[in-house]
CSV table of C-alpha atoms and ligand atoms in Angstrom, one decimal:
chain,number,residue,atom,x,y,z
A,79,UNK,CA,-14.5,2.9,-13.0
A,80,UNK,CA,-14.9,-0.6,-11.5
A,81,UNK,CA,-18.4,-1.6,-10.3
A,82,UNK,CA,-19.0,-4.9,-8.6
A,83,UNK,CA,-22.7,-5.4,-7.9
A,84,UNK,CA,-23.7,-8.3,-5.5
A,85,UNK,CA,-20.8,-10.5,-6.5
A,86,UNK,CA,-20.6,-14.0,-5.1
A,87,UNK,CA,-18.0,-16.7,-5.7
A,88,UNK,CA,-18.7,-20.4,-5.0
A,89,UNK,CA,-15.8,-22.8,-5.5
A,90,UNK,CA,-16.8,-26.3,-6.5
A,91,UNK,CA,-20.6,-25.6,-6.8
A,92,UNK,CA,-22.8,-28.7,-6.5
A,93,UNK,CA,-19.9,-30.7,-5.0
A,94,UNK,CA,-19.7,-31.9,-1.4
A,95,UNK,CA,-16.6,-29.7,-1.0
A,96,UNK,CA,-18.5,-26.5,-2.3
A,97,UNK,CA,-17.3,-23.4,-0.7
A,98,UNK,CA,-18.7,-19.9,-0.7
A,99,UNK,CA,-15.6,-17.6,-0.7
A,100,UNK,CA,-17.5,-14.3,-1.4
A,101,UNK,CA,-21.1,-13.3,-0.6
A,102,UNK,CA,-22.9,-10.4,-2.2
A,103,UNK,CA,-19.9,-8.0,-2.5
A,104,UNK,CA,-20.9,-4.6,-3.9
A,105,UNK,CA,-18.1,-2.1,-4.5
A,106,UNK,CA,-17.4,1.0,-6.6
A,107,UNK,CA,-13.9,1.9,-7.3
A,108,UNK,CA,-13.4,5.3,-9.1
A,109,UNK,CA,-10.4,6.1,-11.5
A,110,UNK,CA,-7.5,7.2,-9.5
A,111,UNK,CA,-8.6,5.6,-6.2
A,112,UNK,CA,-6.1,3.9,-3.8
A,113,UNK,CA,-7.8,1.1,-2.1
A,114,UNK,CA,-6.7,-1.5,0.4
A,115,UNK,CA,-8.6,-4.7,0.8
A,116,UNK,CA,-7.9,-5.9,4.3
A,117,UNK,CA,-8.9,-9.1,6.1
A,118,UNK,CA,-7.5,-12.2,7.7
A,119,UNK,CA,-6.1,-15.1,5.9
A,120,UNK,CA,-8.8,-17.2,4.2
A,121,UNK,CA,-11.3,-14.3,4.1
A,122,UNK,CA,-11.4,-14.2,0.3
A,123,UNK,CA,-9.1,-11.2,-0.5
A,124,UNK,CA,-7.2,-13.0,-3.4
A,125,UNK,CA,-10.4,-14.4,-4.7
A,126,UNK,CA,-11.9,-10.9,-4.8
A,127,UNK,CA,-8.7,-9.3,-6.4
A,128,UNK,CA,-8.5,-12.1,-9.1
A,129,UNK,CA,-12.2,-11.3,-9.9
A,130,UNK,CA,-11.5,-7.6,-10.2
A,131,UNK,CA,-8.4,-8.4,-12.3
A,132,UNK,CA,-10.4,-10.5,-14.7
A,133,UNK,CA,-8.2,-13.6,-13.8
A,134,UNK,CA,-11.2,-15.6,-12.4
A,135,UNK,CA,-14.9,-15.7,-13.0
A,136,UNK,CA,-17.6,-15.2,-10.4
A,137,UNK,CA,-20.7,-17.3,-9.7
A,138,UNK,CA,-23.4,-14.5,-9.3
A,139,UNK,CA,-23.6,-10.8,-9.7
A,140,UNK,CA,-22.6,-8.3,-12.1
A,141,UNK,CA,-19.1,-6.6,-12.9
A,142,UNK,CA,-19.1,-3.3,-14.8
A,143,UNK,CA,-15.6,-2.1,-16.1
A,144,UNK,CA,-15.9,1.4,-17.4
A,145,UNK,CA,-19.5,0.7,-17.8
A,146,UNK,CA,-19.2,-2.5,-19.8
A,147,UNK,CA,-20.7,-5.6,-18.5
A,148,UNK,CA,-17.8,-8.2,-18.3
A,149,UNK,CA,-20.1,-11.2,-17.8
A,150,UNK,CA,-21.5,-10.9,-21.3
A,151,UNK,CA,-18.0,-11.2,-22.9
A,152,UNK,CA,-16.2,-14.3,-24.0
A,153,UNK,CA,-12.7,-15.3,-22.8
A,154,UNK,CA,-10.9,-13.8,-25.8
A,155,UNK,CA,-12.6,-10.4,-25.3
A,156,UNK,CA,-11.9,-10.5,-21.6
A,157,UNK,CA,-8.2,-11.4,-22.2
A,158,UNK,CA,-7.9,-8.4,-24.4
A,159,UNK,CA,-9.6,-6.0,-21.9
A,160,UNK,CA,-7.3,-7.4,-19.2
A,161,UNK,CA,-4.2,-6.9,-21.3
A,162,UNK,CA,-5.1,-3.3,-22.1
A,163,UNK,CA,-6.4,-2.1,-18.7
A,164,UNK,CA,-5.0,-4.3,-15.8
A,165,UNK,CA,-1.5,-4.9,-14.3
A,166,UNK,CA,-1.4,-7.6,-11.7
A,167,UNK,CA,1.2,-8.1,-9.1
A,168,UNK,CA,0.6,-11.6,-7.8
A,169,UNK,CA,1.0,-13.0,-4.3
A,170,UNK,CA,4.6,-14.2,-3.8
A,171,UNK,CA,5.8,-12.5,-7.1
A,172,UNK,CA,4.9,-15.4,-9.4
A,173,UNK,CA,8.0,-14.8,-11.5
A,174,UNK,CA,9.6,-17.5,-13.7
A,175,UNK,CA,12.9,-18.1,-11.7
A,176,UNK,CA,15.0,-19.6,-14.5
A,177,UNK,CA,14.3,-16.7,-16.9
A,178,UNK,CA,15.9,-13.4,-17.0
A,179,UNK,CA,14.4,-10.3,-15.4
A,180,UNK,CA,13.7,-8.7,-18.8
A,181,UNK,CA,12.1,-11.8,-20.2
A,182,UNK,CA,9.8,-12.0,-17.3
A,183,UNK,CA,8.8,-8.4,-17.7
A,184,UNK,CA,8.1,-8.9,-21.5
A,185,UNK,CA,5.6,-11.8,-20.8
A,186,UNK,CA,2.4,-9.6,-20.7
A,187,UNK,CA,3.3,-8.0,-24.0
A,188,UNK,CA,2.9,-11.4,-26.0
A,189,UNK,CA,-0.8,-10.9,-26.7
A,190,UNK,CA,-0.2,-7.4,-27.8
A,191,UNK,CA,1.0,-6.1,-31.2
A,192,UNK,CA,4.1,-4.1,-30.1
A,193,UNK,CA,7.2,-3.9,-32.3
A,194,UNK,CA,9.7,-3.2,-29.4
A,195,UNK,CA,8.8,-5.5,-26.5
A,196,UNK,CA,12.4,-5.4,-25.1
A,197,UNK,CA,12.6,-1.6,-25.2
A,198,UNK,CA,9.2,-1.4,-23.2
A,199,UNK,CA,10.5,-3.9,-20.7
A,200,UNK,CA,13.7,-1.9,-20.1
A,201,UNK,CA,11.6,1.3,-19.7
A,202,UNK,CA,9.4,-0.4,-17.1
A,203,UNK,CA,12.6,-1.7,-15.3
A,204,UNK,CA,14.1,1.7,-15.4
A,205,UNK,CA,11.0,3.2,-13.7
A,206,UNK,CA,11.5,0.6,-10.9
A,207,UNK,CA,15.2,1.6,-10.6
A,208,UNK,CA,16.5,-1.9,-11.6
A,209,UNK,CA,17.4,-1.6,-15.4
A,210,UNK,CA,20.9,-2.9,-14.5
A,211,UNK,CA,19.4,-6.2,-13.4
A,212,UNK,CA,17.6,-6.8,-16.8
A,213,UNK,CA,19.9,-9.7,-17.8
A,214,UNK,CA,20.0,-11.4,-14.5
A,215,UNK,CA,18.3,-14.6,-13.6
A,216,UNK,CA,15.3,-14.0,-11.3
A,217,UNK,CA,16.6,-16.8,-9.0
A,218,UNK,CA,19.5,-14.5,-8.2
A,219,UNK,CA,17.4,-11.6,-7.0
A,220,UNK,CA,16.6,-10.4,-3.5
A,221,UNK,CA,13.0,-10.2,-2.3
A,222,UNK,CA,12.8,-6.5,-2.9
A,223,UNK,CA,14.3,-6.8,-6.4
A,224,UNK,CA,11.8,-9.6,-7.2
A,225,UNK,CA,8.9,-7.4,-6.2
A,226,UNK,CA,10.2,-4.5,-8.3
A,227,UNK,CA,10.4,-7.0,-11.3
A,228,UNK,CA,6.9,-8.1,-10.6
A,229,UNK,CA,5.8,-4.5,-10.5
A,230,UNK,CA,7.6,-3.7,-13.8
A,231,UNK,CA,5.9,-6.6,-15.3
A,232,UNK,CA,2.6,-5.3,-14.2
A,233,UNK,CA,3.1,-1.8,-15.6
A,234,UNK,CA,4.8,-2.8,-18.9
A,235,UNK,CA,1.5,-2.6,-20.8
A,236,UNK,CA,0.8,0.9,-19.3
A,237,UNK,CA,-2.4,-0.2,-17.6
A,238,UNK,CA,-4.5,2.3,-15.7
A,239,UNK,CA,-5.4,-0.2,-13.0
A,240,UNK,CA,-2.7,-1.9,-10.9
A,241,UNK,CA,-3.7,-4.8,-8.6
A,242,UNK,CA,-1.3,-6.1,-5.9
A,243,UNK,CA,-1.8,-9.2,-3.8
A,244,UNK,CA,0.0,-8.8,-0.4
A,245,UNK,CA,2.8,-6.9,-2.1
A,246,UNK,CA,4.8,-6.5,1.1
A,247,UNK,CA,3.9,-9.8,2.6
A,248,UNK,CA,7.2,-11.5,2.0
A,249,UNK,CA,9.5,-8.5,2.6
A,250,UNK,CA,11.4,-6.9,5.5
A,251,UNK,CA,10.0,-3.7,6.9
A,252,UNK,CA,12.3,-1.3,5.1
A,253,UNK,CA,11.8,-3.1,1.7
A,254,UNK,CA,8.1,-3.1,2.4
A,255,UNK,CA,8.1,0.7,2.8
A,256,UNK,CA,9.9,1.1,-0.5
A,257,UNK,CA,7.5,-1.1,-2.3
A,258,UNK,CA,4.5,0.8,-0.7
A,259,UNK,CA,6.1,4.1,-1.9
A,260,UNK,CA,6.3,2.8,-5.4
A,261,UNK,CA,2.6,1.8,-5.3
A,262,UNK,CA,1.7,5.3,-4.0
A,263,UNK,CA,3.8,7.0,-6.8
A,264,UNK,CA,2.0,4.9,-9.4
A,265,UNK,CA,-1.3,6.2,-7.8
A,266,UNK,CA,-0.1,9.8,-7.9
A,267,UNK,CA,0.6,9.4,-11.5
A,268,UNK,CA,-3.1,8.8,-12.0
A,269,UNK,CA,-3.5,5.1,-11.9
A,270,UNK,CA,-6.0,3.2,-9.9
A,271,UNK,CA,-4.2,1.0,-7.3
A,272,UNK,CA,-5.8,-1.8,-5.3
A,273,UNK,CA,-3.8,-3.7,-2.8
A,274,UNK,CA,-4.7,-6.7,-0.7
A,275,UNK,CA,-3.1,-7.0,2.7
A,276,UNK,CA,-3.5,-8.6,6.1
A,277,UNK,CA,-1.3,-5.9,7.6
B,123,LIG,P1,-7.3,-14.9,1.2
B,123,LIG,O1,-6.5,-14.4,0.1
B,123,LIG,O2,-8.1,-13.8,2.0
B,123,LIG,O3,-6.4,-15.6,2.2
B,123,LIG,P2,-8.5,-16.7,-0.6
B,123,LIG,O4,-9.4,-15.8,-1.5
B,123,LIG,O5,-7.3,-17.2,-1.3
B,123,LIG,O6,-8.3,-15.9,0.7
B,123,LIG,O7,-9.5,-17.9,-0.2
B,123,LIG,C1,-10.7,-17.7,0.4
B,123,LIG,C2,-11.3,-19.1,0.7
B,123,LIG,O8,-11.6,-19.8,-0.5
B,123,LIG,C3,-10.4,-20.0,1.6
B,123,LIG,O9,-11.1,-20.7,2.4
B,123,LIG,C4,-9.8,-20.9,0.4
B,123,LIG,O10,-9.5,-22.2,1.0
B,123,LIG,C5,-11.0,-21.0,-0.6
B,123,LIG,N1,-10.4,-21.2,-1.8
B,123,LIG,C6,-9.6,-20.4,-2.5
B,123,LIG,N2,-9.3,-20.9,-3.8
B,123,LIG,C7,-10.0,-22.1,-3.9
B,123,LIG,C8,-10.2,-23.2,-4.9
B,123,LIG,N3,-9.6,-23.0,-6.1
B,123,LIG,N4,-11.1,-24.2,-4.7
B,123,LIG,C9,-11.7,-24.2,-3.4
B,123,LIG,N5,-11.6,-23.4,-2.5
B,123,LIG,C10,-10.7,-22.3,-2.7
B,124,LIG,MG1,-4.5,-14.4,-0.6
């Protein structure tokens, strides 16, 4: 369970370009929920998703993940919790273009003691229906294939929470539908899925 209590985010505090991106957000997300965070560009969706995904800190408030107070933990402990619990599909894929598909998918496994990283990556790619692309360079993929690779990278650690930032934003409508169906099936398999969208 994810509990945000009065979370605020101020960028550049005490500077003249200080900016309050989130103000007093309280939100409870139960295990197995499918949630869409919707809002116009600049409204703070990515900021909120990055905080939920433990990729960014917040300025005020409290965040409990499975009852544990995140703000009391150091960076190393947070990285460990993130690696174990959270898969993140970043805006615009955020893949490394000059690496192969499987090497991209293996990246989240580096902090984890796992003897067979390549096997886990191939299994994740298989679930996304693109195992045959494993040795291709990311730069040679279509948009839909890139997003499937990004989702494979998000699920390779078997997290129970999947976060996706505008996962269909850069795709045509047919491919968007396919990606949305993949996210639905991840949720039907019991994972919590949180997506950000302006659509
Ligand atoms: P969205 O994803 O809804 O488009 P963001 O969360 O990316 O919105 O950004 C919300 C607001 O915070 C925007 O006005 C943006 O300019 C500002 N912002 C985002 N990141 C930073 C940053 N690192 N420093 C300063 N302002 C930022
Ligand atoms: Mg955004």
